[in-house]
């Protein structure tokens, strides 16, 4: 059976490497896409000036242009266009509103020739707009990339509808871009509008989002940047385009770190599989090793023999893993980026996967290293086998010596878990990547070493109950498992490691989901939420003008007060935090909807909406990241300058991993000069029917204003869905972990049956039927699967609890509370039993078909 | 003096006068011939690409500044409907500081055309903003290439049989080069009235990019003997696109007020 075992182990390494490589490819491709998009949009700009998402006054352009050292300054409006009526918000366009009369020096656009007809479109090297006079004077003019137009069945002169601040509006395609320059950004999901057209469409009249600058030849870029900072004052970010990329990278780094943690753990599962396989090989070839040693083979020769075998399995597994990893990355990328988009409340796209030849080398090196590492301990043990001990059969003293230090495995496991607990609760691994790795390895190796002992203990404890209930076959199965605890332990080890990983993922998922939903139930009690179409839950909608709120309350069946909220991102100490600006809540709720956690809600609400000076509530993760507390001041850069906001309380909020601030909307409007709103929360009038009111909103505002109304219940469901989607990518990790576990279990069961050939033959000789033999092996598998799953649940839950309490808040950015994953546990136990039975089927069949005479002659 | 001697003398005089002009003097005369103190004209700009032709109609007001060198020009579009009311104001200034402003009625807003953009297409035509503005003698250095018969082209029969000076103009500064987008120009200037007939434009890499052919020369200001091309054809050599600029109903000596060339006037839409 050696070829089968070798194949299964190699496959296990391949799955581990595949997952690791897939995550590496996705993470890198996402960052590359960020960088390329930023570079493509920045063009030849050496500096860029930006403000908050609400924009800054366009008059600033002239001030910027006059700063010594500024040669050219090109203004821009940036907006995300959502297709009208598309509730999924999957089809969107990044709009660059540029002043085409000032663009030449910064960016170059190339048009495509319609007659070229290729998928890419021929490059005509012509002006992008045939008729600038018409283009500039018509606010509906837009230029699409050839790729986007083709994918959406659009061509020059086609019209399509998008959501705007004033409702649905048709845009007309007046040009197509070839994929060069800015058109390469965002995977071609980019469009160019004239700056004034974009302003009108996206509610930014009189504003700018950014100004790209080319500095004069000979001017020191940093000096020009400093002059610009002095001229503009606070509230503006003056940076090199490359720095923008770094900011984005920093933002998604935590999310990618979590992905890496899970993929590394999957690789660790592969380590156990190799370790398991080599251990079995050593046990199986004990006599052979003894003979070789007796014939003069040196210890290092024995070591080299096993390490070479492991290396070969690792290398071949890695080759396969690279191929699988590329496929897996393609399968996972959409899920991962969608999940990131939801998490960071912005559209993140990874249009193409970037596989490098160095990935191949890395994968092979990682696979080989992992295999060597995993094989080292069992191989070293092989070198300690004494020739005489190896020749003896069933010598208890020799067996004791052979076990050697492994007798202390459970103790070592417990020690490692203790180290993990102390390390994670003190966040040692947060600031140090190596300690982070040590953390993960301690948790998994500790659980793997302690787990088997827990399984054996469980079997012993439950035997007095199980044996009378199960009959002779169960008694035999139980006896077999208890008689050789080492074999039982090694059988369940790889399954357990896989299941622990599944439990950890389930625990993080459930804890996040329940924490967020619990917060949401407290914070959102309105009957309806109205916004423009799109994914309102992640603010992937077009903001609307506040006038719409006033129009909305005229709908019969609605209360006369609408409660608007504006969500934007603002820069604070170089990080991108969320800002929510609220109208006072419905008096029916009082301030009970404000999720304040450090003081009475009424007090906090009264102070937020009643005080005349700028006040702010900060989220708990903001406190975690910035170390500020109630009474401190947050100095926020607004378009009108730096404004000190007094912190009056701490709230729970999950809209941004970097932190969220709550301000009242009148204060926001005063400092940000922004009349737009993201959503409107509104209650039904007493006795009004929800569906009737929704239909009326749809009739009045659906088509014309592109508005949609979502009920409280639907919104809750969307919230639950988005959390689930955020973790959807972990399905692949779970699957890989379970596959590795299955392979490990199958491997060890098979060896276990092989090792017991003589014993099983004896049982058949004394009258055990084939069916009884089959049942006995399956019962063994069942017991190991069930108890392995239970032990994995206990250890996995413990590790998750510690992780969530400790490191995870820093890795993820949010403070979440541990919730026990009941469903995950039930599923895990069921999967454990199923996997064990599946893995036991073939060994059971093989055992039941043993020829008695041959079996008795075995060895 | 015999008849033949007189003819010989006249010929000699004419030839020596012909030969005596330096290329710069030729271009000075070219500029002088076209330097109309003020003019109002109706015009059309027709750009043809393949089978598609776009025609825009506009009025322009043009006035020579007190420095006697630079012009201010206001262009107001009337047709087609989507461009009606749009206006472009060229304010020529010294030291290569030309200012180009554009009025967009849809937004009731004036926009500035960056100097680098002035080398790009003028409203989708084959003319650039720089081609529309008046080239000034001092912006270039000159080299006489040859004298030859003026080139023949469709619509340019009036030039047939007339001698042309072929003059190469090279921008004197990088600023001029950047603004215009050209590394050199080659002009065919009629020897009789010093109006140019044809100009070839070479890009920064030295390749021929555009060819302008001017015809229908009309004396629009008889008192001051000022001439104007009523038809100017610009062809993009590589793209094969052609724009024809036609003037009609040219009035001179209208005493156009300076206020015509202000931002307030630009945004009047009329």
mmCIF file of N, CA, C and O in Angstrom, chain A residues 23 26-27 30-31 34 248-263 332-345 348 350 508 512 657-658 722-731 733 803 808-814:
data_model
loop_
_atom_site.group_PDB
_atom_site.id
_atom_site.type_symbol
_atom_site.label_atom_id
_atom_site.label_comp_id
_atom_site.label_asym_id
_atom_site.label_seq_id
_atom_site.Cartn_x
_atom_site.Cartn_y
_atom_site.Cartn_z
ATOM 1 N N UNK A 23 -3.905 32.070 -2.023
ATOM 2 C CA UNK A 23 -4.061 33.294 -1.212
ATOM 3 C C UNK A 23 -2.935 34.286 -1.531
ATOM 4 O O UNK A 23 -3.178 35.490 -1.644
ATOM 5 N N UNK A 26 -3.856 35.911 -4.848
ATOM 6 C CA UNK A 26 -4.985 36.848 -4.726
ATOM 7 C C UNK A 26 -4.552 38.120 -3.996
ATOM 8 O O UNK A 26 -4.843 39.231 -4.442
ATOM 9 N N UNK A 27 -3.849 37.945 -2.884
ATOM 10 C CA UNK A 27 -3.410 39.121 -2.116
ATOM 11 C C UNK A 27 -2.533 40.030 -2.978
ATOM 12 O O UNK A 27 -2.734 41.244 -3.023
ATOM 13 N N UNK A 30 -4.460 41.756 -5.838
ATOM 14 C CA UNK A 30 -5.311 42.851 -5.367
ATOM 15 C C UNK A 30 -4.457 44.106 -5.162
ATOM 16 O O UNK A 30 -4.839 45.201 -5.585
ATOM 17 N N UNK A 31 -3.305 43.927 -4.541
ATOM 18 C CA UNK A 31 -2.437 45.081 -4.306
ATOM 19 C C UNK A 31 -1.890 45.632 -5.622
ATOM 20 O O UNK A 31 -1.824 46.848 -5.814
ATOM 21 N N UNK A 34 -4.468 47.688 -7.197
ATOM 22 C CA UNK A 34 -4.514 49.009 -6.537
ATOM 23 C C UNK A 34 -3.445 49.920 -7.120
ATOM 24 O O UNK A 34 -3.716 51.034 -7.545
ATOM 25 N N UNK A 248 -3.631 52.571 0.630
ATOM 26 C CA UNK A 248 -4.610 51.528 0.328
ATOM 27 C C UNK A 248 -4.083 50.166 0.800
ATOM 28 O O UNK A 248 -4.814 49.352 1.343
ATOM 29 N N UNK A 249 -2.806 49.968 0.550
ATOM 30 C CA UNK A 249 -2.206 48.691 0.953
ATOM 31 C C UNK A 249 -2.303 48.506 2.458
ATOM 32 O O UNK A 249 -2.614 47.428 2.949
ATOM 33 N N UNK A 250 -2.051 49.602 3.188
ATOM 34 C CA UNK A 250 -2.117 49.506 4.651
ATOM 35 C C UNK A 250 -3.532 49.148 5.089
ATOM 36 O O UNK A 250 -3.744 48.375 6.001
ATOM 37 N N UNK A 251 -4.489 49.692 4.361
ATOM 38 C CA UNK A 251 -5.879 49.468 4.730
ATOM 39 C C UNK A 251 -6.269 47.995 4.599
ATOM 40 O O UNK A 251 -6.897 47.433 5.477
ATOM 41 N N UNK A 252 -5.875 47.376 3.493
ATOM 42 C CA UNK A 252 -6.311 45.992 3.273
ATOM 43 C C UNK A 252 -5.353 44.970 3.887
ATOM 44 O O UNK A 252 -5.616 43.788 3.864
ATOM 45 N N UNK A 253 -4.257 45.475 4.432
ATOM 46 C CA UNK A 253 -3.238 44.579 4.969
ATOM 47 C C UNK A 253 -3.812 43.660 6.053
ATOM 48 O O UNK A 253 -3.518 42.471 6.096
ATOM 49 N N UNK A 254 -4.652 44.224 6.916
ATOM 50 C CA UNK A 254 -5.171 43.425 8.025
ATOM 51 C C UNK A 254 -6.049 42.292 7.503
ATOM 52 O O UNK A 254 -5.959 41.166 7.965
ATOM 53 N N UNK A 255 -6.854 42.628 6.518
ATOM 54 C CA UNK A 255 -7.730 41.600 5.949
ATOM 55 C C UNK A 255 -6.885 40.499 5.301
ATOM 56 O O UNK A 255 -7.137 39.307 5.481
ATOM 57 N N UNK A 256 -5.863 40.929 4.586
ATOM 58 C CA UNK A 256 -5.006 39.956 3.918
ATOM 59 C C UNK A 256 -4.237 39.130 4.942
ATOM 60 O O UNK A 256 -3.961 37.957 4.714
ATOM 61 N N UNK A 257 -3.936 39.756 6.071
ATOM 62 C CA UNK A 257 -3.222 39.017 7.117
ATOM 63 C C UNK A 257 -4.096 37.858 7.620
ATOM 64 O O UNK A 257 -3.604 36.753 7.858
ATOM 65 N N UNK A 258 -5.400 38.124 7.731
ATOM 66 C CA UNK A 258 -6.295 37.063 8.205
ATOM 67 C C UNK A 258 -6.357 35.921 7.180
ATOM 68 O O UNK A 258 -6.338 34.744 7.540
ATOM 69 N N UNK A 259 -6.421 36.301 5.912
ATOM 70 C CA UNK A 259 -6.410 35.274 4.859
ATOM 71 C C UNK A 259 -5.151 34.429 4.965
ATOM 72 O O UNK A 259 -5.183 33.210 4.863
ATOM 73 N N UNK A 260 -4.037 35.125 5.184
ATOM 74 C CA UNK A 260 -2.754 34.422 5.267
ATOM 75 C C UNK A 260 -2.736 33.487 6.471
ATOM 76 O O UNK A 260 -2.217 32.373 6.389
ATOM 77 N N UNK A 261 -3.319 33.942 7.572
ATOM 78 C CA UNK A 261 -3.364 33.080 8.765
ATOM 79 C C UNK A 261 -4.070 31.772 8.425
ATOM 80 O O UNK A 261 -3.555 30.680 8.681
ATOM 81 N N UNK A 262 -5.239 31.891 7.822
ATOM 82 C CA UNK A 262 -6.002 30.668 7.510
ATOM 83 C C UNK A 262 -5.258 29.783 6.513
ATOM 84 O O UNK A 262 -5.232 28.569 6.651
ATOM 85 N N UNK A 263 -4.659 30.410 5.498
ATOM 86 C CA UNK A 263 -3.977 29.587 4.496
ATOM 87 C C UNK A 263 -2.733 28.931 5.094
ATOM 88 O O UNK A 263 -2.380 27.811 4.756
ATOM 89 N N UNK A 332 -11.483 31.527 -6.320
ATOM 90 C CA UNK A 332 -11.735 32.268 -5.072
ATOM 91 C C UNK A 332 -11.714 33.788 -5.227
ATOM 92 O O UNK A 332 -12.248 34.499 -4.385
ATOM 93 N N UNK A 333 -11.067 34.291 -6.276
ATOM 94 C CA UNK A 333 -10.788 35.732 -6.321
ATOM 95 C C UNK A 333 -12.044 36.610 -6.254
ATOM 96 O O UNK A 333 -12.074 37.609 -5.527
ATOM 97 N N UNK A 334 -13.088 36.200 -6.970
ATOM 98 C CA UNK A 334 -14.299 37.033 -6.979
ATOM 99 C C UNK A 334 -14.888 37.076 -5.572
ATOM 100 O O UNK A 334 -15.300 38.140 -5.088
ATOM 101 N N UNK A 335 -14.902 35.937 -4.899
ATOM 102 C CA UNK A 335 -15.471 35.875 -3.551
ATOM 103 C C UNK A 335 -14.649 36.728 -2.585
ATOM 104 O O UNK A 335 -15.208 37.472 -1.777
ATOM 105 N N UNK A 336 -13.337 36.621 -2.692
ATOM 106 C CA UNK A 336 -12.477 37.358 -1.759
ATOM 107 C C UNK A 336 -12.617 38.869 -1.969
ATOM 108 O O UNK A 336 -12.795 39.621 -1.014
ATOM 109 N N UNK A 337 -12.585 39.322 -3.223
ATOM 110 C CA UNK A 337 -12.660 40.768 -3.455
ATOM 111 C C UNK A 337 -14.051 41.307 -3.116
ATOM 112 O O UNK A 337 -14.182 42.413 -2.616
ATOM 113 N N UNK A 338 -15.067 40.488 -3.349
ATOM 114 C CA UNK A 338 -16.421 40.911 -2.987
ATOM 115 C C UNK A 338 -16.505 41.072 -1.472
ATOM 116 O O UNK A 338 -17.082 42.037 -0.957
ATOM 117 N N UNK A 339 -15.903 40.123 -0.780
ATOM 118 C CA UNK A 339 -15.898 40.173 0.674
ATOM 119 C C UNK A 339 -15.128 41.404 1.169
ATOM 120 O O UNK A 339 -15.562 42.102 2.085
ATOM 121 N N UNK A 340 -13.997 41.704 0.521
ATOM 122 C CA UNK A 340 -13.221 42.886 0.909
ATOM 123 C C UNK A 340 -14.001 44.169 0.632
ATOM 124 O O UNK A 340 -13.971 45.106 1.420
ATOM 125 N N UNK A 341 -14.703 44.179 -0.482
ATOM 126 C CA UNK A 341 -15.500 45.375 -0.832
ATOM 127 C C UNK A 341 -16.518 45.645 0.263
ATOM 128 O O UNK A 341 -16.730 46.785 0.667
ATOM 129 N N UNK A 342 -17.157 44.572 0.728
ATOM 130 C CA UNK A 342 -18.160 44.727 1.789
ATOM 131 C C UNK A 342 -17.507 45.202 3.066
ATOM 132 O O UNK A 342 -18.045 46.040 3.788
ATOM 133 N N UNK A 343 -16.338 44.681 3.336
ATOM 134 C CA UNK A 343 -15.663 45.000 4.586
ATOM 135 C C UNK A 343 -15.161 46.443 4.625
ATOM 136 O O UNK A 343 -15.208 47.096 5.645
ATOM 137 N N UNK A 344 -14.656 46.934 3.488
ATOM 138 C CA UNK A 344 -14.084 48.280 3.477
ATOM 139 C C UNK A 344 -15.026 49.317 2.878
ATOM 140 O O UNK A 344 -14.635 50.465 2.672
ATOM 141 N N UNK A 345 -16.245 48.894 2.606
ATOM 142 C CA UNK A 345 -17.267 49.804 2.094
ATOM 143 C C UNK A 345 -16.768 50.587 0.883
ATOM 144 O O UNK A 345 -16.923 51.803 0.793
ATOM 145 N N UNK A 348 -13.698 47.072 -4.476
ATOM 146 C CA UNK A 348 -12.331 46.580 -4.677
ATOM 147 C C UNK A 348 -12.390 45.538 -5.779
ATOM 148 O O UNK A 348 -13.192 44.609 -5.719
ATOM 149 N N UNK A 350 -10.170 42.989 -8.518
ATOM 150 C CA UNK A 350 -8.905 42.366 -8.927
ATOM 151 C C UNK A 350 -9.145 41.783 -10.313
ATOM 152 O O UNK A 350 -9.522 40.628 -10.460
ATOM 153 N N UNK A 508 -14.908 32.211 14.346
ATOM 154 C CA UNK A 508 -14.673 33.610 13.956
ATOM 155 C C UNK A 508 -15.884 34.129 13.172
ATOM 156 O O UNK A 508 -16.386 35.227 13.420
ATOM 157 N N UNK A 512 -18.336 37.026 14.624
ATOM 158 C CA UNK A 512 -18.461 38.272 13.875
ATOM 159 C C UNK A 512 -19.916 38.534 13.518
ATOM 160 O O UNK A 512 -20.446 39.631 13.729
ATOM 161 N N UNK A 657 -13.057 49.119 9.556
ATOM 162 C CA UNK A 657 -12.084 48.405 10.386
ATOM 163 C C UNK A 657 -11.115 49.370 11.064
ATOM 164 O O UNK A 657 -10.463 49.017 12.037
ATOM 165 N N UNK A 658 -11.040 50.592 10.542
ATOM 166 C CA UNK A 658 -10.106 51.568 11.110
ATOM 167 C C UNK A 658 -10.751 52.399 12.217
ATOM 168 O O UNK A 658 -10.069 53.089 12.964
ATOM 169 N N UNK A 722 -24.284 39.739 4.122
ATOM 170 C CA UNK A 722 -22.981 40.347 3.817
ATOM 171 C C UNK A 722 -21.896 39.790 4.736
ATOM 172 O O UNK A 722 -20.755 39.586 4.332
ATOM 173 N N UNK A 723 -22.272 39.516 5.987
ATOM 174 C CA UNK A 723 -21.283 38.921 6.896
ATOM 175 C C UNK A 723 -20.927 37.522 6.388
ATOM 176 O O UNK A 723 -19.755 37.146 6.342
ATOM 177 N N UNK A 724 -21.966 36.782 5.988
ATOM 178 C CA UNK A 724 -21.701 35.436 5.472
ATOM 179 C C UNK A 724 -20.833 35.501 4.218
ATOM 180 O O UNK A 724 -19.913 34.709 4.036
ATOM 181 N N UNK A 725 -21.155 36.487 3.354
ATOM 182 C CA UNK A 725 -20.360 36.626 2.122
ATOM 183 C C UNK A 725 -18.914 36.987 2.442
ATOM 184 O O UNK A 725 -17.992 36.576 1.756
ATOM 185 N N UNK A 726 -18.754 37.761 3.534
ATOM 186 C CA UNK A 726 -17.399 38.151 3.911
ATOM 187 C C UNK A 726 -16.551 36.940 4.246
ATOM 188 O O UNK A 726 -15.334 36.982 4.148
ATOM 189 N N UNK A 727 -17.204 35.896 4.681
ATOM 190 C CA UNK A 727 -16.459 34.699 5.064
ATOM 191 C C UNK A 727 -16.628 33.568 4.045
ATOM 192 O O UNK A 727 -16.204 32.453 4.299
ATOM 193 N N UNK A 728 -17.253 33.887 2.927
ATOM 194 C CA UNK A 728 -17.533 32.833 1.942
ATOM 195 C C UNK A 728 -16.248 32.177 1.446
ATOM 196 O O UNK A 728 -16.203 30.980 1.201
ATOM 197 N N UNK A 729 -15.180 32.994 1.348
ATOM 198 C CA UNK A 729 -13.921 32.445 0.824
ATOM 199 C C UNK A 729 -13.363 31.364 1.743
ATOM 200 O O UNK A 729 -12.563 30.536 1.335
ATOM 201 N N UNK A 730 -13.777 31.389 3.017
ATOM 202 C CA UNK A 730 -13.220 30.404 3.954
ATOM 203 C C UNK A 730 -13.741 28.998 3.649
ATOM 204 O O UNK A 730 -13.183 28.028 4.147
ATOM 205 N N UNK A 731 -14.794 28.913 2.841
ATOM 206 C CA UNK A 731 -15.303 27.581 2.467
ATOM 207 C C UNK A 731 -14.206 26.762 1.799
ATOM 208 O O UNK A 731 -14.065 25.568 2.063
ATOM 209 N N UNK A 733 -11.050 27.082 2.223
ATOM 210 C CA UNK A 733 -10.035 26.719 3.226
ATOM 211 C C UNK A 733 -10.540 25.525 4.049
ATOM 212 O O UNK A 733 -9.805 24.566 4.307
ATOM 213 N N UNK A 803 -8.023 33.603 20.563
ATOM 214 C CA UNK A 803 -7.650 34.394 19.391
ATOM 215 C C UNK A 803 -8.544 35.626 19.259
ATOM 216 O O UNK A 803 -8.085 36.740 19.003
ATOM 217 N N UNK A 808 -7.053 38.869 17.282
ATOM 218 C CA UNK A 808 -7.936 39.072 16.135
ATOM 219 C C UNK A 808 -8.384 40.529 15.980
ATOM 220 O O UNK A 808 -8.495 41.022 14.861
ATOM 221 N N UNK A 809 -8.646 41.203 17.101
ATOM 222 C CA UNK A 809 -9.087 42.598 17.013
ATOM 223 C C UNK A 809 -8.049 43.421 16.258
ATOM 224 O O UNK A 809 -8.387 44.322 15.494
ATOM 225 N N UNK A 810 -6.776 43.090 16.471
ATOM 226 C CA UNK A 810 -5.715 43.847 15.798
ATOM 227 C C UNK A 810 -5.588 43.424 14.343
ATOM 228 O O UNK A 810 -5.320 44.237 13.470
ATOM 229 N N UNK A 811 -5.789 42.116 14.100
ATOM 230 C CA UNK A 811 -5.662 41.631 12.722
ATOM 231 C C UNK A 811 -6.851 42.118 11.895
ATOM 232 O O UNK A 811 -6.710 42.635 10.794
ATOM 233 N N UNK A 812 -8.042 41.987 12.461
ATOM 234 C CA UNK A 812 -9.268 42.281 11.728
ATOM 235 C C UNK A 812 -9.605 43.772 11.773
ATOM 236 O O UNK A 812 -10.148 44.326 10.829
ATOM 237 N N UNK A 813 -9.289 44.402 12.895
ATOM 238 C CA UNK A 813 -9.597 45.822 13.048
ATOM 239 C C UNK A 813 -10.856 46.069 13.861
ATOM 240 O O UNK A 813 -11.144 47.188 14.239
ATOM 241 N N UNK A 814 -11.649 45.045 14.103
ATOM 242 C CA UNK A 814 -12.874 45.219 14.867
ATOM 243 C C UNK A 814 -12.782 44.462 16.201
ATOM 244 O O UNK A 814 -12.151 43.394 16.257
#
